[in-house]
């Protein structure tokens, strides 16, 4: 039987790669819906090729060859066995909750869902018996390593270190947008690439891991691993360490997430060779240079609206950096200042989360970015 899938964000980096996986496994999947933002040409090409029943675009009139449906419609359609949430930003949160409420499994590639509302999303998924399968390479690695979570002592998340790993703090402070976007290992969207340069991305991943695997923050470690071959690891209580390795390609975690618990050859292009890779290096992160990591840990430990604040302030600051309005290091200072001025709300509702998110974005833009 074919697995019925919808992809939210099919024209983005993860969405496009997911369709490449599905193309290879075309007898395994039936696409219910595809959604795009402004890249209508690509969305319509995808509709023509993959023939979904439904599609969403900002302007319904742009869609050719499929029925228009909103993200909410798509996520309430129980024809779906699984929904790949590959949109970026807070737009992913509400549709994900709708899908969970309708008992549809989630392949999750949207960071905001757990960073903003992990305290709501994970318990709801548990109540509804819904699987949340992570797409992010680190969480996918941990998901593959864990057999019995109660026996796991600690999670070890790897970080490539980004383009500034071997640069000084001074170099990083004066970095251009081009330098920040030159990621040595992964080819990703602009926002996440800047987050990878500051290591804020790793901080957000620590928060996601805390929610996904129910692990305390002091039992989640980050280790810098420049080759990006070990995608993450876990240590069991008896000291046994299980790591997941593979070439740095997002096709592998995407395929794992949408075919779980089955495995197929699918997109695999070549065999893994230890001798070709030859060496794997690991080191402690530089906590001064990558202050963002510490700030994210602190926000996670505080919980409640602190991670909403962290995410919103960071996102606005990253956009300001990409527009050339602030320097790379300003991003982290802005986030730190915004966090220091935020009055934390414990157990915020979804509505409160969206209100806080809006408020922080406005405050960040007005109070800090304009002054830099
Ligand atoms: Mg990642």
mmCIF file of N, CA and C in Angstrom, residues 46 78 86 112 123 129 142 149 154 164 188-189 216 251 265 268 274 278 293 322 326 340 348:
data_model
loop_
_atom_site.group_PDB
_atom_site.id
_atom_site.type_symbol
_atom_site.label_atom_id
_atom_site.label_comp_id
_atom_site.label_asym_id
_atom_site.label_seq_id
_atom_site.Cartn_x
_atom_site.Cartn_y
_atom_site.Cartn_z
ATOM 1 N N UNK A 46 6.065 21.153 -9.985
ATOM 2 C CA UNK A 46 5.944 20.000 -9.073
ATOM 3 C C UNK A 46 4.552 19.378 -9.183
ATOM 4 N N UNK A 78 -7.598 13.603 6.794
ATOM 5 C CA UNK A 78 -7.111 12.346 7.391
ATOM 6 C C UNK A 78 -6.779 11.280 6.340
ATOM 7 N N UNK A 86 7.936 21.157 6.216
ATOM 8 C CA UNK A 86 9.229 21.672 5.766
ATOM 9 C C UNK A 86 9.167 23.166 5.487
ATOM 10 N N UNK A 112 10.783 25.925 14.497
ATOM 11 C CA UNK A 112 9.958 26.766 15.366
ATOM 12 C C UNK A 112 8.909 25.965 16.125
ATOM 13 N N UNK A 123 3.440 16.810 24.389
ATOM 14 C CA UNK A 123 2.387 16.129 25.158
ATOM 15 C C UNK A 123 1.132 15.852 24.302
ATOM 16 N N UNK A 129 -1.347 9.837 20.145
ATOM 17 C CA UNK A 129 -0.657 8.676 19.567
ATOM 18 C C UNK A 129 0.009 8.981 18.237
ATOM 19 N N UNK A 142 19.941 10.757 16.349
ATOM 20 C CA UNK A 142 19.613 10.312 17.705
ATOM 21 C C UNK A 142 18.419 9.354 17.658
ATOM 22 N N UNK A 149 14.758 4.753 25.453
ATOM 23 C CA UNK A 149 15.115 6.089 25.946
ATOM 24 C C UNK A 149 15.395 6.086 27.442
ATOM 25 N N UNK A 154 22.800 10.298 28.055
ATOM 26 C CA UNK A 154 23.073 11.632 27.513
ATOM 27 C C UNK A 154 23.040 11.623 25.995
ATOM 28 N N UNK A 164 33.283 29.892 10.663
ATOM 29 C CA UNK A 164 34.199 30.651 11.541
ATOM 30 C C UNK A 164 34.921 29.795 12.565
ATOM 31 N N UNK A 188 22.220 24.984 2.638
ATOM 32 C CA UNK A 188 20.906 25.187 3.257
ATOM 33 C C UNK A 188 20.391 26.587 2.924
ATOM 34 N N UNK A 189 19.195 26.902 3.412
ATOM 35 C CA UNK A 189 18.640 28.244 3.235
ATOM 36 C C UNK A 189 19.485 29.280 3.969
ATOM 37 N N UNK A 216 16.866 16.168 29.961
ATOM 38 C CA UNK A 216 17.260 17.402 30.649
ATOM 39 C C UNK A 216 18.412 18.079 29.890
ATOM 40 N N UNK A 251 19.262 14.109 2.025
ATOM 41 C CA UNK A 251 18.379 13.081 1.465
ATOM 42 C C UNK A 251 18.189 11.919 2.439
ATOM 43 N N UNK A 265 16.487 1.355 -0.268
ATOM 44 C CA UNK A 265 17.716 1.839 -0.907
ATOM 45 C C UNK A 265 17.494 3.278 -1.391
ATOM 46 N N UNK A 268 20.048 6.432 -2.084
ATOM 47 C CA UNK A 268 21.466 6.151 -1.823
ATOM 48 C C UNK A 268 22.274 6.161 -3.116
ATOM 49 N N UNK A 274 34.923 4.185 5.309
ATOM 50 C CA UNK A 274 35.726 4.691 6.424
ATOM 51 C C UNK A 274 37.124 5.093 5.942
ATOM 52 N N UNK A 278 38.911 8.574 6.380
ATOM 53 C CA UNK A 278 40.216 8.511 7.050
ATOM 54 C C UNK A 278 40.250 9.062 8.472
ATOM 55 N N UNK A 293 25.332 29.718 21.720
ATOM 56 C CA UNK A 293 25.039 28.376 22.226
ATOM 57 C C UNK A 293 24.677 28.430 23.709
ATOM 58 N N UNK A 322 21.299 39.998 7.277
ATOM 59 C CA UNK A 322 21.253 39.654 5.843
ATOM 60 C C UNK A 322 20.988 40.883 4.980
ATOM 61 N N UNK A 326 23.162 45.278 10.284
ATOM 62 C CA UNK A 326 23.956 45.061 11.502
ATOM 63 C C UNK A 326 25.087 44.077 11.194
ATOM 64 N N UNK A 340 17.383 39.492 28.166
ATOM 65 C CA UNK A 340 17.543 40.096 29.497
ATOM 66 C C UNK A 340 16.335 40.969 29.857
ATOM 67 N N UNK A 348 2.897 29.207 28.485
ATOM 68 C CA UNK A 348 2.051 30.045 27.632
ATOM 69 C C UNK A 348 1.163 29.189 26.718
#
